[in-house]
Amino acid sequence: NAGVTQTPKFRILKIGQSMTLQCTQDMNHNYMYWYRQDPGMGLKLIYYSVGAGITDKGEVPNGYNVSRSTTEDFPLRLELAAPSQTSVYFCASSSPMGEGNQPQHFGDGTRLSIL
Amino acid sequence: QKEVEQDPGPLSVPEGAIVSLNCTYSNSAFQYFMWYRQYSRKGPELLMYTYSSGNKEDGRFTAQVDKSSKYISLFIRDSQPSDSATYLCAMSGDGQNFVFGPGTRLSVLP
């Protein structure tokens, strides 16, 4: 059971380059999320999706874009990389909260450095 | 005032000690409360999940929620070196949007 899979695990970008962080889950979860984690700052929500074709902004969406064409995949796009986007990015998925349903399952992250 | 506050530590304890980790929050609408454990270079993994107030126990771990004080706790009994990690609290009002604390780094010394 793979759970939530993120690729790549590490990446170094130059300022102004673009890239896509991939996230896929095999638990048939409706909800998917992208967070960034900076030292001492906790997890900040970038974008989330409640189902295929539906996305919404989180707390820190500037500089990022997402799409959700399938239930399984939720890629995060950086169009013009900036040093402020150096961070560890986590993808998570969940079913709607309620009896018997568990909160978010996380991938192991993508470490991104912008130089 | 931050929405969720958590002492970042680091917290160092000897093996076998009882560990107490805490978070305070300001949003009275929160009703889902979670504790995650995060090892270095790994994603957070769910430890405990509580809905509304009360206690929940799972093995060596006990989660407490006091909504009247806006205060949640995680207790670890008989702590082990393998418990050394960062512990994140997380909360939600609607079960869809989650707010995380910054995490407390715990070291259990053999």
PDB file of C-alpha atoms in Angstrom:
ATOM      1  CA  ASN A   1       0.000   0.000   0.000  1.00  0.00           C
ATOM      2  CA  ALA A   2       1.886   3.079  -1.264  1.00  0.00           C
ATOM      3  CA  GLY A   3      -0.322   5.778   0.310  1.00  0.00           C
ATOM      4  CA  VAL A   4       0.796   9.233  -0.821  1.00  0.00           C
ATOM      5  CA  THR A   5       3.777   9.342  -3.196  1.00  0.00           C
ATOM      6  CA  GLN A   6       5.713  12.507  -3.994  1.00  0.00           C
ATOM      7  CA  THR A   7       8.334  13.010  -6.673  1.00  0.00           C
ATOM      8  CA  PRO A   8      11.034  14.178  -6.876  1.00  0.00           C
ATOM      9  CA  LYS A   9      12.475  13.867  -3.357  1.00  0.00           C
ATOM     10  CA  PHE A  10      15.067  16.591  -3.943  1.00  0.00           C
ATOM     11  CA  ARG A  11      15.493  19.318  -6.515  1.00  0.00           C
ATOM     12  CA  ILE A  12      17.677  22.379  -7.021  1.00  0.00           C
ATOM     13  CA  LEU A  13      16.318  25.116  -9.279  1.00  0.00           C
ATOM     14  CA  LYS A  14      17.734  28.358 -10.557  1.00  0.00           C
ATOM     15  CA  ILE A  15      15.825  31.591 -10.026  1.00  0.00           C
ATOM     16  CA  GLY A  16      13.194  31.994 -12.735  1.00  0.00           C
ATOM     17  CA  GLN A  17      13.003  28.325 -13.690  1.00  0.00           C
ATOM     18  CA  SER A  18       9.758  26.395 -13.485  1.00  0.00           C
ATOM     19  CA  MET A  19       8.937  22.909 -12.322  1.00  0.00           C
ATOM     20  CA  THR A  20       6.107  20.613 -11.286  1.00  0.00           C
ATOM     21  CA  LEU A  21       6.021  18.689  -8.038  1.00  0.00           C
ATOM     22  CA  GLN A  22       4.113  15.465  -8.473  1.00  0.00           C
ATOM     23  CA  CYS A  23       1.742  13.914  -5.924  1.00  0.00           C
ATOM     24  CA  THR A  24      -0.349  10.775  -6.307  1.00  0.00           C
ATOM     25  CA  GLN A  25      -2.425   8.787  -3.820  1.00  0.00           C
ATOM     26  CA  ASP A  26      -3.918   5.314  -4.068  1.00  0.00           C
ATOM     27  CA  MET A  27      -6.446   5.528  -1.215  1.00  0.00           C
ATOM     28  CA  ASN A  28      -9.296   6.978  -3.307  1.00  0.00           C
ATOM     29  CA  HIS A  29      -9.353  10.067  -1.096  1.00  0.00           C
ATOM     30  CA  ASN A  30     -11.430  13.007  -2.264  1.00  0.00           C
ATOM     31  CA  TYR A  31      -9.415  15.673  -0.472  1.00  0.00           C
ATOM     32  CA  MET A  32      -5.825  16.527  -1.362  1.00  0.00           C
ATOM     33  CA  TYR A  33      -3.556  19.267  -0.037  1.00  0.00           C
ATOM     34  CA  TRP A  34      -0.221  20.929  -0.652  1.00  0.00           C
ATOM     35  CA  TYR A  35       1.743  22.376   2.267  1.00  0.00           C
ATOM     36  CA  ARG A  36       5.125  23.955   2.661  1.00  0.00           C
ATOM     37  CA  GLN A  37       7.160  23.533   5.812  1.00  0.00           C
ATOM     38  CA  ASP A  38       9.786  26.058   6.812  1.00  0.00           C
ATOM     39  CA  PRO A  39      11.980  25.751   9.946  1.00  0.00           C
ATOM     40  CA  GLY A  40      10.079  26.764  13.077  1.00  0.00           C
ATOM     41  CA  MET A  41       7.018  27.779  11.086  1.00  0.00           C
ATOM     42  CA  GLY A  42       4.910  24.648  10.942  1.00  0.00           C
ATOM     43  CA  LEU A  43       2.946  23.601   7.888  1.00  0.00           C
ATOM     44  CA  LYS A  44       1.384  26.301   5.736  1.00  0.00           C
ATOM     45  CA  LEU A  45      -1.406  25.388   3.315  1.00  0.00           C
ATOM     46  CA  ILE A  46      -0.706  26.378  -0.295  1.00  0.00           C
ATOM     47  CA  TYR A  47      -3.662  24.869  -2.194  1.00  0.00           C
ATOM     48  CA  TYR A  48      -6.226  22.179  -1.622  1.00  0.00           C
ATOM     49  CA  SER A  49      -8.790  20.224  -3.607  1.00  0.00           C
ATOM     50  CA  VAL A  50     -12.032  18.566  -2.505  1.00  0.00           C
ATOM     51  CA  GLY A  51     -12.374  16.513  -5.683  1.00  0.00           C
ATOM     52  CA  ALA A  52     -11.418  16.203  -9.331  1.00  0.00           C
ATOM     53  CA  GLY A  53     -11.833  19.519 -11.119  1.00  0.00           C
ATOM     54  CA  ILE A  54     -12.119  21.557  -7.897  1.00  0.00           C
ATOM     55  CA  THR A  55      -9.224  23.494  -6.354  1.00  0.00           C
ATOM     56  CA  ASP A  56      -8.979  26.362  -3.898  1.00  0.00           C
ATOM     57  CA  LYS A  57      -6.335  28.633  -2.430  1.00  0.00           C
ATOM     58  CA  GLY A  58      -4.895  28.128   0.997  1.00  0.00           C
ATOM     59  CA  GLU A  59      -2.917  30.508   3.190  1.00  0.00           C
ATOM     60  CA  VAL A  60       0.145  31.000   0.939  1.00  0.00           C
ATOM     61  CA  PRO A  61      -0.859  30.432  -2.736  1.00  0.00           C
ATOM     62  CA  ASN A  62       1.178  33.174  -4.432  1.00  0.00           C
ATOM     63  CA  GLY A  63       3.710  31.841  -6.929  1.00  0.00           C
ATOM     64  CA  TYR A  64       2.037  28.426  -7.227  1.00  0.00           C
ATOM     65  CA  ASN A  65      -0.621  26.752  -9.332  1.00  0.00           C
ATOM     66  CA  VAL A  66      -2.401  23.416  -9.101  1.00  0.00           C
ATOM     67  CA  SER A  67      -4.707  21.221 -11.113  1.00  0.00           C
ATOM     68  CA  ARG A  68      -6.815  18.166 -10.239  1.00  0.00           C
ATOM     69  CA  SER A  69      -7.826  16.244 -13.331  1.00  0.00           C
ATOM     70  CA  THR A  70      -8.093  12.860 -11.552  1.00  0.00           C
ATOM     71  CA  THR A  71      -8.848  11.682  -8.032  1.00  0.00           C
ATOM     72  CA  GLU A  72      -5.340  10.250  -7.699  1.00  0.00           C
ATOM     73  CA  ASP A  73      -3.117  13.111  -8.862  1.00  0.00           C
ATOM     74  CA  PHE A  74      -2.591  16.640  -7.568  1.00  0.00           C
ATOM     75  CA  PRO A  75       0.487  18.301  -9.116  1.00  0.00           C
ATOM     76  CA  LEU A  76       1.884  21.615  -7.831  1.00  0.00           C
ATOM     77  CA  ARG A  77       3.408  23.992 -10.367  1.00  0.00           C
ATOM     78  CA  LEU A  78       6.040  26.683  -9.706  1.00  0.00           C
ATOM     79  CA  GLU A  79       6.149  29.032 -12.691  1.00  0.00           C
ATOM     80  CA  LEU A  80       8.960  31.469 -11.833  1.00  0.00           C
ATOM     81  CA  ALA A  81      11.025  30.066  -9.002  1.00  0.00           C
ATOM     82  CA  ALA A  82      12.131  32.559  -6.350  1.00  0.00           C
ATOM     83  CA  PRO A  83      14.498  32.076  -3.371  1.00  0.00           C
ATOM     84  CA  SER A  84      11.516  32.528  -1.008  1.00  0.00           C
ATOM     85  CA  GLN A  85      10.122  29.252  -2.359  1.00  0.00           C
ATOM     86  CA  THR A  86      13.013  27.263  -0.929  1.00  0.00           C
ATOM     87  CA  SER A  87      11.226  24.886   1.404  1.00  0.00           C
ATOM     88  CA  VAL A  88      10.067  21.338   2.006  1.00  0.00           C
ATOM     89  CA  TYR A  89       6.783  20.616   0.251  1.00  0.00           C
ATOM     90  CA  PHE A  90       4.322  18.034   1.533  1.00  0.00           C
ATOM     91  CA  CYS A  91       1.311  16.596  -0.197  1.00  0.00           C
ATOM     92  CA  ALA A  92      -1.495  15.070   1.866  1.00  0.00           C
ATOM     93  CA  SER A  93      -4.814  13.371   1.249  1.00  0.00           C
ATOM     94  CA  SER A  94      -7.872  12.536   3.321  1.00  0.00           C
ATOM     95  CA  SER A  95     -11.483  11.474   3.265  1.00  0.00           C
ATOM     96  CA  PRO A  96     -14.142  13.748   4.756  1.00  0.00           C
ATOM     97  CA  MET A  97     -13.768  13.844   8.554  1.00  0.00           C
ATOM     98  CA  GLY A  98     -16.221  11.781  10.529  1.00  0.00           C
ATOM     99  CA  GLU A  99     -16.648   8.556  12.403  1.00  0.00           C
ATOM    100  CA  GLY A 100     -14.219   5.970  11.072  1.00  0.00           C
ATOM    101  CA  ASN A 101     -12.418   8.346   8.759  1.00  0.00           C
ATOM    102  CA  GLN A 102      -8.861   9.345   9.492  1.00  0.00           C
ATOM    103  CA  PRO A 103      -7.309  12.779   9.107  1.00  0.00           C
ATOM    104  CA  GLN A 104      -4.666  13.527   6.574  1.00  0.00           C
ATOM    105  CA  HIS A 105      -2.071  11.066   5.288  1.00  0.00           C
ATOM    106  CA  PHE A 106       1.182  12.701   4.192  1.00  0.00           C
ATOM    107  CA  GLY A 107       3.839  11.930   1.630  1.00  0.00           C
ATOM    108  CA  ASP A 108       7.526  12.113   2.550  1.00  0.00           C
ATOM    109  CA  GLY A 109       8.033  15.512   0.962  1.00  0.00           C
ATOM    110  CA  THR A 110      10.023  17.217  -1.774  1.00  0.00           C
ATOM    111  CA  ARG A 111      13.031  19.279  -0.651  1.00  0.00           C
ATOM    112  CA  LEU A 112      13.359  22.218  -3.018  1.00  0.00           C
ATOM    113  CA  SER A 113      16.206  24.727  -3.112  1.00  0.00           C
ATOM    114  CA  ILE A 114      16.106  27.827  -5.310  1.00  0.00           C
ATOM    115  CA  LEU A 115      19.530  29.329  -5.998  1.00  0.00           C
TER     116      LEU A 115
ATOM    117  CA  GLN B   1      -1.877  36.064  18.561  1.00  0.00           C
ATOM    118  CA  LYS B   2      -1.167  33.008  16.424  1.00  0.00           C
ATOM    119  CA  GLU B   3      -4.085  30.685  15.843  1.00  0.00           C
ATOM    120  CA  VAL B   4      -2.190  27.676  17.254  1.00  0.00           C
ATOM    121  CA  GLU B   5       0.771  27.980  19.592  1.00  0.00           C
ATOM    122  CA  GLN B   6       3.223  25.282  20.566  1.00  0.00           C
ATOM    123  CA  ASP B   7       6.527  25.408  22.424  1.00  0.00           C
ATOM    124  CA  PRO B   8       9.187  24.525  19.834  1.00  0.00           C
ATOM    125  CA  GLY B   9      11.542  22.989  22.394  1.00  0.00           C
ATOM    126  CA  PRO B  10      13.884  21.242  22.119  1.00  0.00           C
ATOM    127  CA  LEU B  11      12.715  19.050  24.961  1.00  0.00           C
ATOM    128  CA  SER B  12      15.171  16.445  26.282  1.00  0.00           C
ATOM    129  CA  VAL B  13      14.108  13.690  28.674  1.00  0.00           C
ATOM    130  CA  PRO B  14      15.678  10.455  29.938  1.00  0.00           C
ATOM    131  CA  GLU B  15      14.392   7.122  28.682  1.00  0.00           C
ATOM    132  CA  GLY B  16      11.357   5.959  30.660  1.00  0.00           C
ATOM    133  CA  ALA B  17      10.162   9.467  31.538  1.00  0.00           C
ATOM    134  CA  ILE B  18       6.626  10.712  31.048  1.00  0.00           C
ATOM    135  CA  VAL B  19       6.526  13.385  28.360  1.00  0.00           C
ATOM    136  CA  SER B  20       3.914  16.123  28.208  1.00  0.00           C
ATOM    137  CA  LEU B  21       3.441  18.078  24.971  1.00  0.00           C
ATOM    138  CA  ASN B  22       0.950  20.915  24.694  1.00  0.00           C
ATOM    139  CA  CYS B  23      -0.755  23.294  22.294  1.00  0.00           C
ATOM    140  CA  THR B  24      -3.009  26.272  22.864  1.00  0.00           C
ATOM    141  CA  TYR B  25      -5.373  27.729  20.313  1.00  0.00           C
ATOM    142  CA  SER B  26      -7.595  30.750  19.879  1.00  0.00           C
ATOM    143  CA  ASN B  27     -10.349  29.591  17.488  1.00  0.00           C
ATOM    144  CA  SER B  28     -13.312  28.254  19.457  1.00  0.00           C
ATOM    145  CA  ALA B  29     -14.707  26.657  16.263  1.00  0.00           C
ATOM    146  CA  PHE B  30     -12.028  23.950  16.262  1.00  0.00           C
ATOM    147  CA  GLN B  31     -13.546  20.540  16.990  1.00  0.00           C
ATOM    148  CA  TYR B  32     -11.098  18.091  15.414  1.00  0.00           C
ATOM    149  CA  PHE B  33      -7.735  17.732  17.161  1.00  0.00           C
ATOM    150  CA  MET B  34      -4.774  15.717  15.941  1.00  0.00           C
ATOM    151  CA  TRP B  35      -1.227  14.910  16.973  1.00  0.00           C
ATOM    152  CA  TYR B  36       1.341  13.996  14.353  1.00  0.00           C
ATOM    153  CA  ARG B  37       4.864  12.631  14.779  1.00  0.00           C
ATOM    154  CA  GLN B  38       7.484  13.633  12.246  1.00  0.00           C
ATOM    155  CA  TYR B  39      10.872  11.984  11.985  1.00  0.00           C
ATOM    156  CA  SER B  40      13.714  13.809  10.280  1.00  0.00           C
ATOM    157  CA  ARG B  41      13.324  13.948   6.503  1.00  0.00           C
ATOM    158  CA  LYS B  42       9.942  12.218   6.646  1.00  0.00           C
ATOM    159  CA  GLY B  43       6.335  13.333   6.358  1.00  0.00           C
ATOM    160  CA  PRO B  44       4.107  13.727   9.415  1.00  0.00           C
ATOM    161  CA  GLU B  45       2.370  10.524  10.533  1.00  0.00           C
ATOM    162  CA  LEU B  46      -0.868  10.556  12.504  1.00  0.00           C
ATOM    163  CA  LEU B  47      -0.553   9.520  16.164  1.00  0.00           C
ATOM    164  CA  MET B  48      -3.836  10.513  17.770  1.00  0.00           C
ATOM    165  CA  TYR B  49      -7.124  11.970  16.598  1.00  0.00           C
ATOM    166  CA  THR B  50      -9.820  13.332  18.924  1.00  0.00           C
ATOM    167  CA  TYR B  51     -13.175  14.813  18.137  1.00  0.00           C
ATOM    168  CA  SER B  52     -14.411  17.503  20.532  1.00  0.00           C
ATOM    169  CA  SER B  53     -13.355  17.317  24.195  1.00  0.00           C
ATOM    170  CA  GLY B  54     -12.146  14.464  26.332  1.00  0.00           C
ATOM    171  CA  ASN B  55      -9.349  11.943  26.534  1.00  0.00           C
ATOM    172  CA  LYS B  56      -8.189   9.237  24.201  1.00  0.00           C
ATOM    173  CA  GLU B  57      -5.625   6.549  24.947  1.00  0.00           C
ATOM    174  CA  ASP B  58      -3.639   4.372  22.560  1.00  0.00           C
ATOM    175  CA  GLY B  59      -0.875   2.279  24.079  1.00  0.00           C
ATOM    176  CA  ARG B  60       1.704   4.607  25.613  1.00  0.00           C
ATOM    177  CA  PHE B  61       0.019   7.699  24.178  1.00  0.00           C
ATOM    178  CA  THR B  62      -2.811   9.731  25.711  1.00  0.00           C
ATOM    179  CA  ALA B  63      -4.399  12.776  24.094  1.00  0.00           C
ATOM    180  CA  GLN B  64      -6.430  15.268  26.111  1.00  0.00           C
ATOM    181  CA  VAL B  65      -8.605  18.094  24.833  1.00  0.00           C
ATOM    182  CA  ASP B  66      -9.919  20.881  27.067  1.00  0.00           C
ATOM    183  CA  LYS B  67     -12.075  23.089  24.848  1.00  0.00           C
ATOM    184  CA  SER B  68     -13.030  25.397  27.709  1.00  0.00           C
ATOM    185  CA  SER B  69      -9.355  26.335  28.125  1.00  0.00           C
ATOM    186  CA  LYS B  70      -8.510  25.955  24.407  1.00  0.00           C
ATOM    187  CA  TYR B  71      -5.707  23.611  25.386  1.00  0.00           C
ATOM    188  CA  ILE B  72      -4.678  20.182  24.125  1.00  0.00           C
ATOM    189  CA  SER B  73      -2.047  17.793  25.412  1.00  0.00           C
ATOM    190  CA  LEU B  74      -0.242  14.639  24.367  1.00  0.00           C
ATOM    191  CA  PHE B  75       1.285  12.420  27.043  1.00  0.00           C
ATOM    192  CA  ILE B  76       3.857   9.761  26.272  1.00  0.00           C
ATOM    193  CA  ARG B  77       4.449   7.181  28.993  1.00  0.00           C
ATOM    194  CA  ASP B  78       7.632   5.109  29.326  1.00  0.00           C
ATOM    195  CA  SER B  79       9.305   7.211  26.626  1.00  0.00           C
ATOM    196  CA  GLN B  80      11.763   5.446  24.328  1.00  0.00           C
ATOM    197  CA  PRO B  81      14.655   6.741  22.191  1.00  0.00           C
ATOM    198  CA  SER B  82      12.526   5.818  19.168  1.00  0.00           C
ATOM    199  CA  ASP B  83      10.051   8.510  20.312  1.00  0.00           C
ATOM    200  CA  SER B  84      12.656  11.162  19.461  1.00  0.00           C
ATOM    201  CA  ALA B  85      10.987  13.241  16.763  1.00  0.00           C
ATOM    202  CA  THR B  86       9.100  16.475  16.201  1.00  0.00           C
ATOM    203  CA  TYR B  87       5.483  16.423  17.392  1.00  0.00           C
ATOM    204  CA  LEU B  88       2.940  18.585  15.587  1.00  0.00           C
ATOM    205  CA  CYS B  89      -0.511  19.432  16.824  1.00  0.00           C
ATOM    206  CA  ALA B  90      -3.210  20.169  14.238  1.00  0.00           C
ATOM    207  CA  MET B  91      -6.789  21.363  14.473  1.00  0.00           C
ATOM    208  CA  SER B  92      -9.799  21.847  12.275  1.00  0.00           C
ATOM    209  CA  GLY B  93     -13.264  23.287  12.563  1.00  0.00           C
ATOM    210  CA  ASP B  94     -14.778  21.833   9.409  1.00  0.00           C
ATOM    211  CA  GLY B  95     -12.707  18.692   8.917  1.00  0.00           C
ATOM    212  CA  GLN B  96     -11.484  20.106   5.637  1.00  0.00           C
ATOM    213  CA  ASN B  97      -9.080  22.890   6.532  1.00  0.00           C
ATOM    214  CA  PHE B  98      -6.362  22.189   9.081  1.00  0.00           C
ATOM    215  CA  VAL B  99      -4.146  24.528  11.110  1.00  0.00           C
ATOM    216  CA  PHE B 100      -0.838  23.179  12.389  1.00  0.00           C
ATOM    217  CA  GLY B 101       1.335  24.192  15.293  1.00  0.00           C
ATOM    218  CA  PRO B 102       5.049  24.744  14.582  1.00  0.00           C
ATOM    219  CA  GLY B 103       6.020  21.490  16.309  1.00  0.00           C
ATOM    220  CA  THR B 104       7.964  20.518  19.438  1.00  0.00           C
ATOM    221  CA  ARG B 105      11.276  18.721  18.978  1.00  0.00           C
ATOM    222  CA  LEU B 106      11.655  15.876  21.484  1.00  0.00           C
ATOM    223  CA  SER B 107      14.820  13.942  22.321  1.00  0.00           C
ATOM    224  CA  VAL B 108      14.632  10.858  24.528  1.00  0.00           C
ATOM    225  CA  LEU B 109      18.076  10.039  25.837  1.00  0.00           C
ATOM    226  CA  PRO B 110      19.077   6.397  26.493  1.00  0.00           C
TER     227      PRO B 110
END
